Short mmCIF file of C-alpha atoms in Angstrom, two decimals:
data_model
loop_
_atom_site.label_atom_id
_atom_site.label_comp_id
_atom_site.label_asym_id
_atom_site.label_seq_id
_atom_site.Cartn_x
_atom_site.Cartn_y
_atom_site.Cartn_z
CA MET A 720 -13.70 -2.79 -50.15
CA ALA A 721 -10.10 -4.01 -50.19
CA GLU A 722 -8.93 -0.46 -49.50
CA THR A 723 -11.23 -0.22 -46.43
CA THR A 724 -9.96 -3.57 -45.13
CA MET A 725 -6.34 -2.47 -45.55
CA THR A 726 -7.05 0.82 -43.73
CA ALA A 727 -8.69 -1.02 -40.82
CA ALA A 728 -5.79 -3.47 -40.62
CA ALA A 729 -3.29 -0.61 -40.63
CA THR A 730 -5.20 1.17 -37.86
CA THR A 731 -5.26 -2.01 -35.77
CA ALA A 732 -1.55 -2.56 -36.32
CA ALA A 733 -0.75 1.04 -35.41
CA ARG A 734 -2.79 0.98 -32.22
CA PRO A 735 -0.50 0.08 -29.27
CA GLY A 736 -1.38 -2.72 -26.87
CA ARG A 737 -2.87 -1.88 -23.49
CA LEU A 738 0.33 -2.57 -21.60
CA LYS A 739 2.39 -0.50 -24.03
CA GLU A 740 -0.12 2.34 -23.85
CA PHE A 741 -0.13 2.18 -20.04
CA TRP A 742 3.67 2.36 -19.89
CA PHE A 743 3.69 5.26 -22.38
CA TYR A 744 1.49 7.40 -20.12
CA PHE A 745 3.06 6.14 -16.88
CA ARG A 746 6.64 6.98 -17.88
CA GLU A 747 5.65 10.57 -18.72
CA ASN A 748 5.46 11.11 -14.96
CA ARG A 749 9.13 11.12 -13.94
CA GLY A 750 8.28 11.00 -10.24
CA ALA A 751 6.19 7.87 -10.79
CA VAL A 752 9.05 6.10 -12.57
CA ILE A 753 11.43 6.99 -9.72
CA GLY A 754 8.83 5.77 -7.24
CA LEU A 755 8.49 2.52 -9.19
CA TRP A 756 12.25 1.88 -9.02
CA PHE A 757 12.32 2.53 -5.29
CA PHE A 758 9.28 0.29 -4.78
CA ALA A 759 10.95 -2.48 -6.81
CA ALA A 760 14.06 -2.13 -4.64
CA PHE A 761 11.86 -2.28 -1.52
CA ILE A 762 10.27 -5.53 -2.73
CA LEU A 763 13.66 -7.08 -3.53
CA VAL A 764 15.02 -6.13 -0.11
CA ALA A 765 11.94 -7.63 1.55
CA ILE A 766 12.25 -10.88 -0.42
CA PHE A 767 16.00 -11.33 0.05
CA ALA A 768 16.24 -9.89 3.58
CA PRO A 769 17.98 -12.97 5.10
CA LEU A 770 20.67 -12.78 2.40
CA ILE A 771 21.18 -9.00 2.60
CA ALA A 772 21.19 -8.53 6.39
CA PRO A 773 24.67 -9.00 7.88
CA HIS A 774 23.33 -10.17 11.27
CA ASP A 775 20.26 -11.66 12.90
CA PRO A 776 17.90 -8.72 13.59
CA THR A 777 17.29 -9.79 17.20
CA GLN A 778 20.88 -10.73 18.06
CA GLN A 779 22.36 -8.52 20.80
CA PHE A 780 26.04 -7.56 20.78
CA ARG A 781 26.64 -6.45 24.35
CA ASP A 782 30.09 -5.08 23.55
CA ALA A 783 28.66 -2.70 20.91
CA LEU A 784 25.85 -0.75 22.59
CA LEU A 785 24.74 2.41 20.70
CA LYS A 786 27.66 2.13 18.30
CA PRO A 787 27.54 4.94 15.69
CA PRO A 788 27.56 4.42 11.89
CA PHE A 789 30.88 3.43 10.35
CA TRP A 790 31.81 6.93 9.10
CA GLU A 791 31.65 8.43 12.59
CA GLU A 792 34.33 8.14 15.25
CA GLY A 793 33.92 4.85 17.08
CA GLY A 794 31.94 3.28 14.23
CA SER A 795 32.72 -0.01 12.52
CA LEU A 796 31.97 -1.66 9.18
CA THR A 797 30.76 -4.66 11.19
CA TYR A 798 27.69 -2.53 11.99
CA PRO A 799 27.49 -0.16 8.96
CA LEU A 800 24.54 1.90 10.26
CA GLY A 801 25.34 1.51 13.94
CA THR A 802 23.57 -0.41 16.71
CA ASP A 803 20.67 0.30 19.06
CA ALA A 804 20.55 0.51 22.86
CA VAL A 805 20.87 -3.26 23.35
CA GLY A 806 23.50 -3.81 20.65
CA ARG A 807 21.33 -4.96 17.74
CA ASP A 808 22.54 -4.13 14.23
CA MET A 809 20.44 -1.31 12.74
CA LEU A 810 20.99 -2.32 9.10
CA SER A 811 19.79 -5.88 9.77
CA ARG A 812 16.72 -4.62 11.62
CA LEU A 813 15.86 -2.15 8.84
CA VAL A 814 16.21 -4.81 6.14
CA HIS A 815 14.03 -7.31 8.02
CA GLY A 816 11.60 -4.51 8.89
CA SER A 817 10.87 -4.07 5.18
CA ARG A 818 9.38 -7.57 5.23
CA TYR A 819 6.88 -6.61 7.92
CA SER A 820 5.94 -3.39 6.12
CA PHE A 821 5.46 -5.23 2.81
CA TYR A 822 3.43 -7.92 4.59
CA VAL A 823 1.23 -5.28 6.23
CA GLY A 824 0.59 -3.49 2.93
CA ILE A 825 -0.28 -6.67 1.03
CA ILE A 826 -2.60 -8.10 3.71
CA VAL A 827 -4.40 -4.82 4.46
CA VAL A 828 -4.98 -3.91 0.80
CA THR A 829 -6.09 -7.47 -0.08
CA PHE A 830 -8.65 -7.72 2.70
CA ALA A 831 -9.87 -4.11 2.49
CA ALA A 832 -10.18 -4.18 -1.31
CA SER A 833 -11.80 -7.61 -1.60
CA GLY A 834 -14.39 -6.89 1.09
CA GLY A 835 -14.99 -3.33 -0.09
CA ILE A 836 -15.41 -4.34 -3.75
CA VAL A 837 -17.97 -7.04 -2.92
CA ILE A 838 -19.98 -4.73 -0.64
CA GLY A 839 -19.75 -1.91 -3.20
CA LEU A 840 -21.03 -4.17 -5.98
CA ILE A 841 -23.91 -5.30 -3.79
CA ALA A 842 -24.77 -1.69 -2.94
CA GLY A 843 -24.63 -0.67 -6.60
CA PHE A 844 -27.05 -3.41 -7.69
CA ALA A 845 -29.17 -3.57 -4.52
CA PRO A 846 -32.65 -2.10 -4.00
CA LYS A 847 -32.75 1.48 -2.78
CA TRP A 848 -33.41 0.58 0.88
CA LEU A 849 -30.49 -1.84 1.11
CA ASP A 850 -28.17 0.56 -0.69
CA THR A 851 -29.12 3.28 1.80
CA ILE A 852 -28.43 1.04 4.81
CA ILE A 853 -25.01 -0.04 3.47
CA MET A 854 -23.91 3.50 2.68
CA ARG A 855 -25.07 4.91 6.03
CA VAL A 856 -23.04 2.24 7.82
CA MET A 857 -20.02 3.19 5.71
CA ASP A 858 -20.61 6.88 6.53
CA ILE A 859 -20.60 6.06 10.25
CA VAL A 860 -17.25 4.27 9.90
CA LEU A 861 -15.83 7.18 7.88
CA ALA A 862 -16.99 9.66 10.53
CA PHE A 863 -14.21 8.41 12.85
CA PRO A 864 -10.55 9.28 12.18
CA SER A 865 -9.04 6.10 10.74
CA LEU A 866 -6.12 5.93 13.17
CA LEU A 867 -8.37 6.55 16.17
CA LEU A 868 -10.79 3.82 15.06
CA ALA A 869 -7.86 1.44 14.45
CA LEU A 870 -6.58 2.20 17.96
CA VAL A 871 -9.98 1.37 19.47
CA LEU A 872 -10.22 -1.90 17.53
CA VAL A 873 -6.67 -2.93 18.50
CA ALA A 874 -7.42 -2.08 22.14
CA ILE A 875 -10.43 -4.43 21.95
CA LEU A 876 -8.63 -7.22 20.07
CA GLY A 877 -5.28 -6.87 21.87
CA PRO A 878 -1.98 -5.31 20.73
CA SER A 879 -0.26 -7.33 18.01
CA LEU A 880 0.72 -6.90 14.37
CA THR A 881 -2.07 -9.24 13.20
CA ASN A 882 -4.75 -7.34 15.09
CA ALA A 883 -3.31 -4.05 13.83
CA MET A 884 -3.66 -5.28 10.23
CA ILE A 885 -7.27 -6.38 10.86
CA ALA A 886 -8.11 -2.99 12.38
CA ILE A 887 -6.49 -1.02 9.54
CA ALA A 888 -8.25 -3.17 6.89
CA ILE A 889 -11.63 -2.48 8.53
CA THR A 890 -11.03 1.27 8.56
CA TYR A 891 -10.06 1.25 4.85
CA GLN A 892 -13.03 -0.75 3.59
CA PRO A 893 -15.50 2.16 3.31
CA HIS A 894 -13.23 3.90 0.79
CA TYR A 895 -13.40 0.87 -1.53
CA VAL A 896 -17.15 0.50 -0.97
CA ARG A 897 -17.88 4.09 -1.97
CA LEU A 898 -15.48 4.00 -4.92
CA THR A 899 -16.84 0.71 -6.27
CA ARG A 900 -20.47 1.76 -5.81
CA ALA A 901 -19.89 5.06 -7.64
CA SER A 902 -18.21 3.24 -10.54
CA VAL A 903 -21.01 0.66 -10.70
CA LEU A 904 -23.73 3.33 -10.79
CA SER A 905 -21.97 5.08 -13.68
CA GLU A 906 -21.58 1.80 -15.62
CA ARG A 907 -25.05 0.31 -15.01
CA SER A 908 -26.81 2.58 -17.52
CA LYS A 909 -24.39 1.88 -20.38
CA ASP A 910 -25.38 -0.11 -23.44
CA TYR A 911 -23.13 -3.14 -22.84
CA VAL A 912 -24.76 -3.74 -19.43
CA THR A 913 -28.24 -3.39 -20.93
CA ALA A 914 -27.28 -5.84 -23.69
CA ALA A 915 -25.98 -8.38 -21.15
CA ARG A 916 -29.19 -8.04 -19.14
CA VAL A 917 -31.34 -8.51 -22.27
CA VAL A 918 -29.59 -11.76 -23.22
CA GLY A 919 -30.35 -13.14 -19.75
CA ALA A 920 -27.13 -12.66 -17.78
CA SER A 921 -27.60 -13.41 -14.09
CA LYS A 922 -27.13 -10.72 -11.43
CA SER A 923 -23.84 -12.24 -10.26
CA ARG A 924 -22.54 -12.40 -13.85
CA LEU A 925 -23.52 -8.78 -14.40
CA MET A 926 -21.73 -7.76 -11.20
CA PHE A 927 -18.47 -9.69 -11.40
CA THR A 928 -17.98 -10.40 -15.12
CA THR A 929 -19.65 -7.52 -16.96
CA VAL A 930 -19.35 -4.45 -14.72
CA LEU A 931 -16.44 -5.07 -12.33
CA PRO A 932 -13.64 -5.23 -14.97
CA ASN A 933 -14.65 -1.74 -16.12
CA CYS A 934 -14.46 -0.38 -12.56
CA LEU A 935 -10.93 -1.56 -11.78
CA SER A 936 -8.90 1.50 -12.85
CA PRO A 937 -9.82 3.77 -9.88
CA ILE A 938 -9.69 0.77 -7.52
CA ILE A 939 -6.11 -0.03 -8.59
CA VAL A 940 -5.07 3.57 -7.90
CA GLN A 941 -6.80 3.48 -4.51
CA ALA A 942 -5.05 0.18 -3.70
CA ALA A 943 -1.62 1.68 -4.46
CA LEU A 944 -2.29 4.68 -2.23
CA SER A 945 -3.78 2.48 0.51
CA PHE A 946 -0.61 0.37 0.47
CA SER A 947 1.48 3.34 1.58
CA THR A 948 -1.11 4.53 4.10
CA ALA A 949 -1.29 1.03 5.60
CA ILE A 950 2.49 1.03 6.14
CA LEU A 951 2.22 4.48 7.76
CA ASP A 952 -0.69 3.48 10.04
CA ALA A 953 0.99 0.21 11.05
CA ALA A 954 4.12 2.18 11.95
CA ALA A 955 2.00 4.65 13.95
CA LEU A 956 0.31 1.82 15.87
CA GLY A 957 3.70 0.22 16.47
CA PHE A 958 5.05 3.54 17.73
CA LEU A 959 2.11 3.78 20.17
CA GLY A 960 2.75 0.22 21.39
CA MET A 961 -0.44 -1.18 19.83
CA GLY A 962 1.09 -2.84 16.78
CA ALA A 963 4.08 -5.14 16.46
CA GLN A 964 5.64 -5.88 19.84
CA PRO A 965 9.38 -5.86 20.70
CA PRO A 966 11.74 -7.37 19.66
CA THR A 967 10.00 -7.47 16.26
CA PRO A 968 12.08 -5.32 13.85
CA GLU A 969 9.10 -3.30 12.62
CA TRP A 970 9.93 0.31 11.74
CA GLY A 971 7.30 1.93 13.97
CA THR A 972 8.28 -0.26 16.92
CA MET A 973 11.94 0.62 16.32
CA LEU A 974 11.03 4.31 16.55
CA ALA A 975 9.15 3.74 19.80
CA GLU A 976 12.13 1.94 21.34
CA ALA A 977 14.50 4.73 20.26
CA ARG A 978 12.61 7.73 21.68
CA GLU A 979 14.73 8.13 24.80
CA PHE A 980 17.98 8.10 22.79
CA ILE A 981 16.96 10.73 20.24
CA LEU A 982 19.46 13.34 21.52
CA ARG A 983 22.54 11.19 22.09
CA ALA A 984 22.17 8.55 19.34
CA TRP A 985 20.56 10.16 16.28
CA TRP A 986 20.91 7.06 14.11
CA VAL A 987 18.49 4.87 16.10
CA VAL A 988 15.66 7.29 15.24
CA THR A 989 16.79 8.58 11.85
CA TRP A 990 17.11 5.29 9.94
CA PRO A 991 13.63 3.85 10.72
CA GLY A 992 12.10 7.29 10.05
CA LEU A 993 13.89 7.58 6.71
CA ALA A 994 12.85 4.04 5.74
CA ILE A 995 9.18 4.90 6.37
CA LEU A 996 9.49 8.26 4.58
CA ILE A 997 11.19 6.91 1.45
CA THR A 998 8.89 3.88 1.14
CA VAL A 999 5.66 5.85 1.59
CA LEU A 1000 6.83 8.65 -0.72
CA ALA A 1001 7.85 6.17 -3.44
CA ILE A 1002 4.49 4.38 -3.33
CA ASN A 1003 2.57 7.67 -3.40
CA LEU A 1004 4.56 8.85 -6.42
CA MET A 1005 3.86 5.52 -8.12
CA GLY A 1006 0.15 5.90 -7.27
CA ASP A 1007 0.09 9.31 -8.97
CA GLY A 1008 1.57 7.74 -12.08
CA LEU A 1009 -1.01 4.96 -12.03
CA ARG A 1010 -3.78 7.53 -11.78
CA ASP A 1011 -2.39 9.45 -14.77
CA ALA A 1012 -2.00 6.28 -16.83
CA LEU A 1013 -5.34 4.63 -15.99
CA ASP A 1014 -7.70 7.62 -15.94
CA PRO A 1015 -8.70 8.49 -19.54
CA LYS A 1016 -9.52 12.09 -18.50
CA LEU A 1017 -5.93 12.66 -17.40
CA LYS A 1018 -4.27 11.12 -20.45
CA ARG A 1019 -2.55 13.62 -22.66
CA SER A 1020 -3.39 13.60 -26.32
#
């Protein structure tokens, strides 16, 4: 008896905690770790943008129009990455633009995930007829290309960054609904749910307390990937003039303003494009690592 107790205690002590186990599998993906570091840097830049930026992002220096980066002839360390067509410092606009991109990702993922999870839980526990209605509505929304549907919604609501975020969140909701519903249907037949139902747990307790915590792994991965896609779609809407409006230093809007100078001032197009590329790539790499670490089927023995 004592020997069995000691063996059980040793097994418990040897078993790593959840956070330690997660980090063990996450760090095996080198790309995910690199993506995590870049994402952490992106967050820090967004938080401390007023301290990092050398100038006000909307301030115009009329004596420094289309000034090149400091390493090129005619450049200056006063404007390290050059200036745009109206003399605004590119570095300051890029740094402040990270705030808008981070804001877009957080708001879109929060609203899309919260609404999609609730609707998915309802569909998973609902009678057959209600489940069918909910899923057919989601299929109709998914039948439209997400960017096209977002464009239509922004055209109805009016071009602005807020309306762009609302439109993008609506187009992302069906993905969370389908993912949550599929997870709920796979969990409903398990013994712990049956036991909770037998002891008299209410429907809401079954949904939010019993089942939902066991459905979070794929939802977290989807949220990470949606974060990057939201930044990309917001930049696309800004580029088309349906998102953030000038002089807002949003990366997509900066690209739209720089189109006519693409041949004679490469920096006004290159820096916002690189900022979008690096941020989206870093978040996607991090999302791959989250998937590897949270999905038991992908964990290496």
